[in-house]
Amino acid sequence: MNALDALNDLLAREFPYLADHRVTELTDRGLTMRADPTGFQIRPGGTVSGPDQMRIADYAGYALVKHTAGHTLSVLLRNVSLGFLEAPAPRALTARVTLLKLGKRTAEVRGDVLDDTRRLVATAALTYTVR
């Protein structure tokens, strides 16, 4: 089993309710995750809710830290700063995250959320505690 399949299997076991989120690309310092729109909350005006946009950014960051730091470690979101740039239509979203720094107890991740046309709709700075 390759690293991408192993990571998706781990995430499916830890978060079975997020089965519509899948890691599609994986490198040593980054990954791409796609979320199908089936579980999204849609706001008036036909846009994906802010919490759903944050969820894919956080989930992708979590997956990257688990992949990089070790699957058995506990990874907890400690801080997030999310900027909403555009209102995405209720279609698939993609998160691209990059590991900026991995220390003994914390990890810093940058994330971008894109809509199905690859338009940047949100950016995030995420800090995780690693135990």
Coordinates of N, CA and C in Angstrom, one line a residue:
M1 N 0.9 -1.2 0.0 CA 0.0 0.0 0.0 C 0.9 1.2 0.0
N2 N 0.6 2.2 -0.9 CA 1.4 3.4 -1.0 C 1.0 4.4 0.1
A3 N 1.8 5.4 0.3 CA 1.6 6.4 1.4 C 0.2 7.1 1.2
L4 N -0.2 7.4 0.0 CA -1.5 8.1 -0.2 C -2.6 7.2 0.2
D5 N -2.6 6.0 -0.2 CA -3.7 5.1 0.2 C -3.7 4.8 1.7
A6 N -2.5 4.7 2.3 CA -2.4 4.5 3.8 C -3.0 5.7 4.5
L7 N -2.7 6.9 4.1 CA -3.2 8.1 4.7 C -4.7 8.2 4.6
N8 N -5.2 7.9 3.4 CA -6.7 7.9 3.2 C -7.4 6.9 4.1
D9 N -6.8 5.7 4.2 CA -7.3 4.7 5.1 C -7.3 5.1 6.5
L10 N -6.2 5.7 7.0 CA -6.2 6.2 8.4 C -7.3 7.3 8.6
L11 N -7.4 8.2 7.7 CA -8.4 9.2 7.8 C -9.8 8.7 7.8
A12 N -10.1 7.7 7.0 CA -11.4 7.0 7.0 C -11.7 6.3 8.3
R13 N -10.7 5.8 8.9 CA -11.0 5.1 10.2 C -11.2 6.2 11.3
E14 N -10.4 7.3 11.3 CA -10.5 8.3 12.4 C -11.7 9.2 12.2
F15 N -12.1 9.5 10.9 CA -13.2 10.4 10.6 C -14.2 9.8 9.6
P16 N -14.9 8.7 10.0 CA -15.8 8.1 9.0 C -16.9 9.0 8.4
Y17 N -17.3 10.0 9.2 CA -18.3 11.0 8.7 C -17.8 12.0 7.7
L18 N -16.5 11.9 7.4 CA -15.9 12.8 6.4 C -15.5 12.0 5.1
A19 N -16.2 11.0 4.8 CA -15.9 10.1 3.7 C -15.8 10.8 2.4
D20 N -16.5 11.9 2.3 CA -16.5 12.7 1.0 C -15.2 13.6 0.8
H21 N -14.3 13.5 1.8 CA -13.0 14.3 1.8 C -11.9 13.2 1.5
R22 N -11.2 13.4 0.4 CA -10.1 12.5 0.1 C -8.8 13.2 -0.3
V23 N -7.7 12.7 0.2 CA -6.4 13.2 -0.2 C -6.1 12.7 -1.6
T24 N -5.8 13.6 -2.5 CA -5.6 13.3 -3.9 C -4.2 13.4 -4.4
E25 N -3.4 14.2 -3.7 CA -1.9 14.3 -3.9 C -1.2 14.4 -2.6
L26 N 0.0 13.9 -2.6 CA 0.8 13.9 -1.3 C 2.3 14.0 -1.6
T27 N 2.9 14.9 -1.0 CA 4.4 15.1 -1.1 C 4.9 15.1 0.4
D28 N 6.2 15.3 0.5 CA 6.8 15.3 1.8 C 6.3 16.5 2.6
R29 N 6.1 17.6 2.0 CA 5.7 18.9 2.7 C 4.4 19.4 2.3
G30 N 3.6 18.7 1.6 CA 2.3 19.2 1.2 C 1.3 18.1 0.7
L31 N 0.1 18.5 0.7 CA -0.9 17.6 0.1 C -2.1 18.4 -0.4
T32 N -2.9 17.7 -1.2 CA -4.1 18.3 -1.8 C -5.2 17.4 -1.4
M33 N -6.3 18.0 -0.9 CA -7.5 17.2 -0.5 C -8.7 17.8 -1.3
R34 N -9.6 16.9 -1.7 CA -10.8 17.3 -2.4 C -12.0 16.9 -1.6
A35 N -13.0 17.8 -1.5 CA -14.2 17.5 -0.8 C -15.4 17.6 -1.7
D36 N -16.2 16.6 -1.8 CA -17.4 16.6 -2.6 C -18.4 17.4 -1.9
P37 N -19.3 18.1 -2.6 CA -20.3 19.0 -2.0 C -21.5 18.4 -1.3
T38 N -21.6 17.0 -1.3 CA -22.8 16.4 -0.8 C -23.1 16.8 0.7
G39 N -22.1 17.0 1.5 CA -22.3 17.3 2.9 C -22.2 18.8 3.2
F40 N -22.0 19.6 2.3 CA -21.9 21.1 2.6 C -23.2 21.7 3.0
Q41 N -23.1 22.7 3.9 CA -24.2 23.5 4.2 C -24.1 24.7 3.2
I42 N -25.3 25.0 2.7 CA -25.4 26.1 1.7 C -26.1 27.3 2.3
R43 N -25.4 28.4 2.2 CA -25.9 29.6 2.8 C -26.9 30.3 1.8
P44 N -27.8 31.2 2.3 CA -28.6 31.9 1.3 C -27.7 32.7 0.3
G45 N -28.1 32.6 -0.9 CA -27.3 33.2 -2.0 C -26.5 32.1 -2.7
G46 N -26.6 30.9 -2.2 CA -26.0 29.7 -2.9 C -24.5 29.6 -2.8
T47 N -24.0 29.8 -1.5 CA -22.6 29.7 -1.3 C -22.3 28.7 -0.2
V48 N -21.1 28.1 -0.3 CA -20.7 27.1 0.7 C -20.4 27.9 2.0
S49 N -20.9 27.3 3.1 CA -20.7 28.0 4.4 C -19.3 28.1 4.8
G50 N -19.0 29.1 5.7 CA -17.7 29.3 6.2 C -17.1 28.2 7.0
P51 N -18.0 27.6 7.9 CA -17.5 26.4 8.6 C -17.1 25.2 7.7
D52 N -17.8 25.0 6.6 CA -17.4 24.0 5.7 C -16.0 24.3 5.0
Q53 N -15.8 25.6 4.7 CA -14.5 25.9 4.1 C -13.4 25.8 5.1
M54 N -13.7 26.1 6.4 CA -12.7 25.9 7.4 C -12.4 24.4 7.6
R55 N -13.5 23.6 7.6 CA -13.3 22.2 7.8 C -12.3 21.5 6.8
I56 N -12.4 21.9 5.6 CA -11.5 21.2 4.6 C -10.1 21.7 4.8
A57 N -9.9 23.0 5.2 CA -8.6 23.5 5.4 C -8.0 22.8 6.6
D58 N -8.7 22.7 7.7 CA -8.3 22.1 8.9 C -8.0 20.6 8.7
Y59 N -8.9 19.9 8.1 CA -8.8 18.5 7.9 C -7.6 18.2 7.0
A60 N -7.3 19.0 6.0 CA -6.1 18.8 5.1 C -4.9 19.1 5.9
G61 N -4.9 20.1 6.7 CA -3.7 20.4 7.6 C -3.4 19.3 8.6
Y62 N -4.5 18.8 9.2 CA -4.4 17.7 10.1 C -3.8 16.5 9.4
A63 N -4.3 16.1 8.2 CA -3.8 15.0 7.5 C -2.3 15.2 7.1
L64 N -1.9 16.4 6.8 CA -0.5 16.6 6.4 C 0.4 16.4 7.7
V65 N 0.0 17.0 8.8 CA 0.8 16.8 10.0 C 0.9 15.3 10.4
K66 N -0.3 14.6 10.4 CA -0.2 13.2 10.7 C 0.7 12.4 9.7
H67 N 0.7 12.8 8.5 CA 1.6 12.1 7.5 C 3.0 12.4 7.8
T68 N 3.3 13.7 8.1 CA 4.7 14.1 8.3 C 5.3 13.7 9.7
A69 N 4.5 13.9 10.7 CA 5.0 13.7 12.1 C 4.8 12.3 12.6
G70 N 3.9 11.6 12.0 CA 3.7 10.2 12.4 C 2.2 9.9 12.7
H71 N 1.8 8.8 12.2 CA 0.3 8.4 12.2 C -0.2 8.2 13.7
T72 N 0.7 7.8 14.6 CA 0.3 7.5 15.9 C 0.2 8.7 16.8
L73 N 0.7 9.8 16.4 CA 0.8 10.9 17.3 C -0.6 11.6 17.3
S74 N -0.9 12.3 18.4 CA -2.1 13.1 18.6 C -1.8 14.5 18.0
V75 N -2.7 14.9 17.1 CA -2.6 16.2 16.5 C -3.8 17.0 16.7
L76 N -3.7 18.2 17.4 CA -4.8 19.0 17.8 C -4.7 20.4 17.2
L77 N -5.7 20.9 16.6 CA -5.7 22.3 16.1 C -5.6 23.3 17.3
R78 N -4.6 24.1 17.3 CA -4.5 25.1 18.4 C -4.9 26.5 18.0
N79 N -4.7 26.9 16.8 CA -5.0 28.2 16.3 C -5.2 28.2 14.8
V80 N -6.2 29.0 14.4 CA -6.4 29.1 12.9 C -6.8 30.6 12.6
S81 N -6.3 31.1 11.5 CA -6.7 32.3 11.0 C -7.1 32.1 9.5
L82 N -8.4 32.3 9.3 CA -8.9 32.0 7.9 C -9.5 33.3 7.3
G83 N -9.1 33.6 6.1 CA -9.6 34.7 5.3 C -10.4 34.2 4.2
F84 N -11.7 34.7 4.1 CA -12.6 34.4 3.0 C -12.4 35.4 1.9
L85 N -12.1 34.9 0.7 CA -11.8 35.9 -0.4 C -12.9 35.9 -1.4
E86 N -13.6 34.8 -1.6 CA -14.7 34.7 -2.6 C -15.7 33.8 -2.0
A87 N -17.0 33.9 -2.5 CA -18.1 33.1 -2.1 C -18.1 31.9 -3.1
P88 N -17.7 30.7 -2.7 CA -17.7 29.6 -3.6 C -19.1 29.0 -3.8
A89 N -19.4 28.6 -5.1 CA -20.6 28.0 -5.4 C -20.6 26.6 -4.8
P90 N -21.8 26.0 -4.6 CA -21.9 24.7 -3.9 C -21.5 23.5 -4.8
R91 N -20.2 23.5 -5.1 CA -19.6 22.4 -5.9 C -18.3 22.0 -5.1
A92 N -17.6 21.1 -5.6 CA -16.4 20.5 -4.9 C -15.4 21.6 -4.5
L93 N -14.8 21.4 -3.4 CA -13.7 22.3 -3.0 C -12.4 21.5 -2.8
T94 N -11.3 22.2 -3.0 CA -10.0 21.6 -2.9 C -9.2 22.4 -1.9
A95 N -8.5 21.7 -1.0 CA -7.6 22.4 -0.1 C -6.1 22.0 -0.5
R96 N -5.3 22.9 -0.6 CA -3.8 22.7 -0.8 C -3.1 23.2 0.4
V97 N -2.4 22.3 1.1 CA -1.7 22.7 2.3 C -0.2 22.4 2.2
T98 N 0.5 23.3 2.9 CA 2.0 23.2 2.9 C 2.5 23.3 4.3
L99 N 3.4 22.4 4.7 CA 4.0 22.4 6.0 C 5.1 23.4 6.0
L100 N 4.9 24.5 6.9 CA 5.9 25.5 7.0 C 7.0 25.2 8.0
K101 N 6.5 24.6 9.1 CA 7.5 24.3 10.2 C 6.9 23.1 11.0
L102 N 7.8 22.2 11.3 CA 7.4 21.1 12.2 C 8.4 21.1 13.3
G103 N 8.0 21.4 14.5 CA 8.8 21.4 15.7 C 8.5 20.1 16.5
K104 N 9.1 20.1 17.8 CA 8.8 19.0 18.6 C 7.4 18.9 19.1
R105 N 6.8 20.1 19.3 CA 5.4 20.1 19.9 C 4.4 20.9 19.0
T106 N 4.8 21.6 18.0 CA 3.9 22.3 17.2 C 4.2 22.2 15.7
A107 N 3.2 22.4 14.9 CA 3.4 22.4 13.4 C 2.6 23.6 12.9
E108 N 3.3 24.3 11.9 CA 2.7 25.4 11.3 C 2.4 25.1 9.8
V109 N 1.1 25.3 9.4 CA 0.7 24.9 8.1 C 0.0 26.1 7.4
R110 N 0.2 26.3 6.1 CA -0.5 27.3 5.3 C -1.4 26.5 4.4
G111 N -2.6 27.0 4.3 CA -3.6 26.3 3.4 C -4.3 27.3 2.5
D112 N -4.7 26.8 1.3 CA -5.5 27.5 0.4 C -6.7 26.7 0.0
V113 N -7.8 27.3 0.0 CA -9.1 26.6 -0.4 C -9.5 27.1 -1.8
L114 N -9.7 26.2 -2.7 CA -10.0 26.6 -4.1 C -11.4 25.9 -4.5
D115 N -12.1 26.6 -5.4 CA -13.3 26.1 -5.9 C -13.1 25.2 -7.0
D116 N -14.1 24.6 -7.7 CA -13.9 23.7 -8.8 C -13.4 24.3 -10.0
T117 N -13.3 25.6 -10.1 CA -12.6 26.3 -11.2 C -11.2 26.7 -10.9
R118 N -10.7 26.2 -9.7 CA -9.3 26.5 -9.2 C -9.2 28.0 -8.8
R119 N -10.3 28.6 -8.6 CA -10.2 30.0 -8.0 C -10.0 30.0 -6.5
L120 N -9.1 30.8 -6.1 CA -8.8 30.8 -4.6 C -9.9 31.5 -3.9
V121 N -10.5 30.8 -2.9 CA -11.7 31.3 -2.2 C -11.4 31.6 -0.8
A122 N -10.4 31.0 -0.2 CA -10.0 31.2 1.2 C -8.6 30.9 1.4
T123 N -7.9 31.5 2.4 CA -6.6 31.2 2.8 C -6.6 31.0 4.3
A124 N -5.6 30.1 4.8 CA -5.6 29.8 6.2 C -4.2 29.7 6.7
A125 N -4.0 30.1 7.9 CA -2.7 29.8 8.7 C -3.2 29.0 9.8
L126 N -2.6 27.8 10.0 CA -3.1 26.8 11.0 C -1.9 26.4 11.8
T127 N -2.1 26.3 13.1 CA -1.1 25.9 14.1 C -1.7 24.6 14.8
Y128 N -0.9 23.6 14.8 CA -1.3 22.3 15.5 C -0.4 22.0 16.6
T129 N -0.9 21.5 17.7 CA -0.1 20.9 18.8 C 0.1 19.4 18.4
V130 N 1.3 19.0 18.5 CA 1.7 17.6 18.2 C 2.1 16.9 19.5
R131 N 1.4 15.8 19.9 CA 1.8 15.1 21.1 C 2.2 13.7 20.8

